[in-house]
Tab-separated table of C-alpha atoms in Angstrom:
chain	number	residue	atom	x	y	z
E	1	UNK	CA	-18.139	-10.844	-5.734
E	2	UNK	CA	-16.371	-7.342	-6.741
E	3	UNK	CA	-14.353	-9.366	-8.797
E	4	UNK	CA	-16.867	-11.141	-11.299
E	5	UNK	CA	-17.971	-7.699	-12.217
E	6	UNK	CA	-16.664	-7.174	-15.676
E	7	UNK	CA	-15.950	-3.355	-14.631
E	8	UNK	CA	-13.389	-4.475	-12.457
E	9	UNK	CA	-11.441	-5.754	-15.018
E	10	UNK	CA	-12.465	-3.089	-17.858
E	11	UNK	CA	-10.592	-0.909	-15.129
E	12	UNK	CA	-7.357	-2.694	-14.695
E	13	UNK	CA	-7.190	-2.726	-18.335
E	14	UNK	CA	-7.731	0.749	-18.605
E	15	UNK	CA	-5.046	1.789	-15.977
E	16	UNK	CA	-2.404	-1.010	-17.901
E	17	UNK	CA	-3.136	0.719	-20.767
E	18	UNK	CA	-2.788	4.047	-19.976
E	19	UNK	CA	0.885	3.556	-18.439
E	20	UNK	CA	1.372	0.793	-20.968
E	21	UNK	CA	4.384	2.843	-21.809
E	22	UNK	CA	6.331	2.728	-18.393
E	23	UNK	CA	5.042	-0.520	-18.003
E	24	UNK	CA	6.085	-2.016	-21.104
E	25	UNK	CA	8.506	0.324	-23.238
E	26	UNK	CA	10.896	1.196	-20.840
E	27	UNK	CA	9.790	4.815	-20.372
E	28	UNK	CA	9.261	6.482	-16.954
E	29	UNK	CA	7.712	9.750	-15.340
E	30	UNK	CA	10.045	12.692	-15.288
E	31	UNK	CA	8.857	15.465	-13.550
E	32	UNK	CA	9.394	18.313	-10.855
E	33	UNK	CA	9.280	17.076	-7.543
E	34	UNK	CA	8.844	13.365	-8.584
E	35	UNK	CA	12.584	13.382	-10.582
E	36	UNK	CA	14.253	16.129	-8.204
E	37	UNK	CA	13.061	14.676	-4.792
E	38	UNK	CA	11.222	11.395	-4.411
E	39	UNK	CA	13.446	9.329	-6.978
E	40	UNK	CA	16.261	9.909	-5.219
E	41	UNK	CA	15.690	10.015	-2.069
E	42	UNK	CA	13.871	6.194	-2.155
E	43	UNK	CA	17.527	5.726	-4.017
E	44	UNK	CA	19.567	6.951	-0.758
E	45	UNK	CA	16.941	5.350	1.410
E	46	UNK	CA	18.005	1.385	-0.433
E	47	UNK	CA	21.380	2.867	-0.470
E	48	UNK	CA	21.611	2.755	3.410
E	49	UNK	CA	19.156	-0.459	4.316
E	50	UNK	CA	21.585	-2.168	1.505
E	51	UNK	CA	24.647	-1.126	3.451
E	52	UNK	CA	22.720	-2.576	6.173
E	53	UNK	CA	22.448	0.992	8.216
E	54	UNK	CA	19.745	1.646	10.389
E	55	UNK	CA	18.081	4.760	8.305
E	56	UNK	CA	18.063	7.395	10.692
E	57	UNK	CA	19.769	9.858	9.026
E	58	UNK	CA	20.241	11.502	5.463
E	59	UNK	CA	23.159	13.522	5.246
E	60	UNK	CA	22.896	14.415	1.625
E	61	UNK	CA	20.084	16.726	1.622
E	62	UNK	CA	20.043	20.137	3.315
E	63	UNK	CA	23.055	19.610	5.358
E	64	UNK	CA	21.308	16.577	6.885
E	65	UNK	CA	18.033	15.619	7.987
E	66	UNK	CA	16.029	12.710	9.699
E	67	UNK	CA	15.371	9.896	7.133
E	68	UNK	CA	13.417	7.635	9.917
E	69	UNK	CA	11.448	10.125	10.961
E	70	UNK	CA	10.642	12.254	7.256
E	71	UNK	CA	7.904	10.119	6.144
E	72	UNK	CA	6.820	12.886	3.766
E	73	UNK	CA	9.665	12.737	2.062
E	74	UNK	CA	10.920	8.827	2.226
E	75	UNK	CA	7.773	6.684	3.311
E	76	UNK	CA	10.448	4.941	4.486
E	77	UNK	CA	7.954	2.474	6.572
E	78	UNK	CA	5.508	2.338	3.692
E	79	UNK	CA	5.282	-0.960	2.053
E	80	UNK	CA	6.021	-0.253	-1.902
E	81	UNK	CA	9.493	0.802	-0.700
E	82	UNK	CA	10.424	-2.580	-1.213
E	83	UNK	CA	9.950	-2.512	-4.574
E	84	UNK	CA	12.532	-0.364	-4.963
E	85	UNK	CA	14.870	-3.074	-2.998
E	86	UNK	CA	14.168	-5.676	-5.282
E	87	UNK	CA	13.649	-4.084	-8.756
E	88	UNK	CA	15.696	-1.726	-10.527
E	89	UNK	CA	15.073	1.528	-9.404
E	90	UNK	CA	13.382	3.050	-12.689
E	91	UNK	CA	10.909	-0.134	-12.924
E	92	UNK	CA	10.295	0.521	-8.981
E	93	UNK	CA	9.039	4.059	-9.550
E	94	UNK	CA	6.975	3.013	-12.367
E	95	UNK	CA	5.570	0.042	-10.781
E	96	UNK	CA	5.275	2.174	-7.012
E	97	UNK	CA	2.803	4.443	-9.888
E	98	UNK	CA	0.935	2.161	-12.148
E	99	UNK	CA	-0.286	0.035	-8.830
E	100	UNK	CA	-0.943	2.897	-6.586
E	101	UNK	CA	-3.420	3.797	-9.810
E	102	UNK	CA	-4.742	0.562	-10.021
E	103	UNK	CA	-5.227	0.839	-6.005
E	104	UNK	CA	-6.977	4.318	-6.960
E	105	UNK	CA	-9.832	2.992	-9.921
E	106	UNK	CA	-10.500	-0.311	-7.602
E	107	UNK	CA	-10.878	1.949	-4.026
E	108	UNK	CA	-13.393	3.893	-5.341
E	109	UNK	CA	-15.133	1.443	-7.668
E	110	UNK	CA	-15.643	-0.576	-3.878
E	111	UNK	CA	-17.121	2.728	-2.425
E	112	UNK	CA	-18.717	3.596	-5.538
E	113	UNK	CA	-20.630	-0.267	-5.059
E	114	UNK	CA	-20.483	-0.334	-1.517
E	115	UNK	CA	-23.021	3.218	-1.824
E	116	UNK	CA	-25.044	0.740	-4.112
E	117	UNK	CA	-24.410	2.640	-7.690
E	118	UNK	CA	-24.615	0.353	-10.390
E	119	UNK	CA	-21.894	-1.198	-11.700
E	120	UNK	CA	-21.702	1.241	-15.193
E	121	UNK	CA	-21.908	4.224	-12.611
E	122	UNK	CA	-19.362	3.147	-10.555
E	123	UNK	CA	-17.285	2.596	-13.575
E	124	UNK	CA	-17.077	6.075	-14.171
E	125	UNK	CA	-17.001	7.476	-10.858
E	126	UNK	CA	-14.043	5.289	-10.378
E	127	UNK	CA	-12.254	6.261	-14.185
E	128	UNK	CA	-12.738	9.876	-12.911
E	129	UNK	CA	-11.194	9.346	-9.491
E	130	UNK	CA	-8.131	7.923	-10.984
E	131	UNK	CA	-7.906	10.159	-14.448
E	132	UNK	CA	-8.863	13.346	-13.083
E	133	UNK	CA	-6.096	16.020	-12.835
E	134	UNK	CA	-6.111	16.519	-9.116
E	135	UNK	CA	-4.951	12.738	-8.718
E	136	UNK	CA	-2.663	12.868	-12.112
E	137	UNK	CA	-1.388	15.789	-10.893
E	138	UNK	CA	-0.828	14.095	-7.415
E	139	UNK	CA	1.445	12.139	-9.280
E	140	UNK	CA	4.565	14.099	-9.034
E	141	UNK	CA	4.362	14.265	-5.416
E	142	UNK	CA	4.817	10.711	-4.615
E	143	UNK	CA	3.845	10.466	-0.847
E	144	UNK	CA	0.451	12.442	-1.431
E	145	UNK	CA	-0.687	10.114	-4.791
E	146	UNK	CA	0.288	6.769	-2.793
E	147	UNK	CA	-2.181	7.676	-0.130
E	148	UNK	CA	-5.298	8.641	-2.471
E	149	UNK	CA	-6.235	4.965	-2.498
E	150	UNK	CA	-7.037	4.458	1.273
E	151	UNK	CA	-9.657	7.263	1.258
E	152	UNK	CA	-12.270	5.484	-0.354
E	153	UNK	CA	-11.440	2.784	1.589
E	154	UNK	CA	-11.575	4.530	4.386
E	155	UNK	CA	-15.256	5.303	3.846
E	156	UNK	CA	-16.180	2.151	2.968
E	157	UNK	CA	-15.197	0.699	6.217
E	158	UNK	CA	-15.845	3.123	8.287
E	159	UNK	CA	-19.222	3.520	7.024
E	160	UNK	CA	-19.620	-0.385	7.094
E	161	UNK	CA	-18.924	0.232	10.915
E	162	UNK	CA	-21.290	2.569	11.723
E	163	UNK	CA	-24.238	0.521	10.054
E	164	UNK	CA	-22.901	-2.959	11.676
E	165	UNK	CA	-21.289	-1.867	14.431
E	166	UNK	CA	-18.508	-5.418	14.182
E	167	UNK	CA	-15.206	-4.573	15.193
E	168	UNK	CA	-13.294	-5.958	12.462
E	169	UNK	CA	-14.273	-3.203	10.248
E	170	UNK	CA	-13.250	-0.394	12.775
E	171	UNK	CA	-9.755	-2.605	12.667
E	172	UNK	CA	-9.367	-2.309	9.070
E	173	UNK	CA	-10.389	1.180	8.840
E	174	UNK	CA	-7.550	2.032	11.635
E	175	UNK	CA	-5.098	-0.412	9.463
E	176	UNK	CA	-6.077	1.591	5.877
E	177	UNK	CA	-5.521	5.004	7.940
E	178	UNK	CA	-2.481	3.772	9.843
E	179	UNK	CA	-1.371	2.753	5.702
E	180	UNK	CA	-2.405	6.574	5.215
E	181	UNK	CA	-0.015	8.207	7.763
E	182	UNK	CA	2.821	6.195	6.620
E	183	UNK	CA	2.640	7.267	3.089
E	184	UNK	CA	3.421	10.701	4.270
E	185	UNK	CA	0.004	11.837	2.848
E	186	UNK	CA	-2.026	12.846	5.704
E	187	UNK	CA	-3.324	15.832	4.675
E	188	UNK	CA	-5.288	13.752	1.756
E	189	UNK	CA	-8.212	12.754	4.859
């Protein structure tokens, strides 16, 4: 129903256009920790599944360090790592961005409905979520930003749970905060 709701789409325009320029003109995000850290490490992380090597360790940084086990820096078991295994890496990062935005406006447009504000209100409760600094800021640390959209989410299950008591929406709230944890984002809850 969420998706006959001209917001919805007013919002995925809005988030195209706002990164239209990584999207479409071949520029990308270039800063701090987001440059210095994440890029490359995703890179070394496809480096060694390509090679077909199990990715246990990373030798390059600090004199070596768990890559299986540093989610907060790798989210090596979070799903948009495979964009970077089948697009070129710049067009990965800026794709792993734009949708984890998109993710971000529709989350919280669901809670914002799902807590029965009208759809204008929700509009902007969800164009503040994703355009406020705190999340634009969350940006350059890539593990913490991909795990902003589950929180809303989070709440909309696990609210749906407590009113309706059906199992399937305990299951997908453990599934969205399982999708947390992996992103290396925790401390977002």
């Amino acid at each position: 129903a969420l998706l006959k709701e001209k917001e919805v789409w007013f919002l995925a325009a809005l988030v195209l256009a706002y990164f239209c320029r990584p999207l479409f003109f071949g520029e990308t995000f270039f800063y701090r920790d987001i440059f210095y850290v994440f890029f490359f490490q995703k890179l070394h992380l496809v480096e060694f599944l390509r090679a077909g090597e199990l990715p246990l360790w990373d030798p390059y940084l600090h004199g070596g360090q768990p890559l299986l086990g540093e989610t907060a820096t790798y989210t090596t078991l979070y799903p948009s790592t495979l964009f970077y295994l089948i697009l070129p890496a710049v067009t990965a990062l800026n794709v792993d961005i734009v949708f984890h935005s998109l993710l971000c406006s529709i989350s919280m447009y669901i809670l914002a409905r799902s807590l029965q504000l009208q759809p204008v209100s929700s509009l902007l409760a969800s164009v503040l979520y994703t355009f406020c600094g705190f999340t634009l800021s969350q940006m350059n640390l890539l593990r913490m930003f991909v795990a902003m959209p589950y929180l809303p989410l989070i709440l909309v299950f696990w609210h749906s749970f407590l009113l309706n008591r059906k199992k399937s929406y305990f299951v997908i709230t453990s599934i969205l905060g399982f999708l947390q944890i992996i992103s290396g984002g925790v401390e977002i809850w």
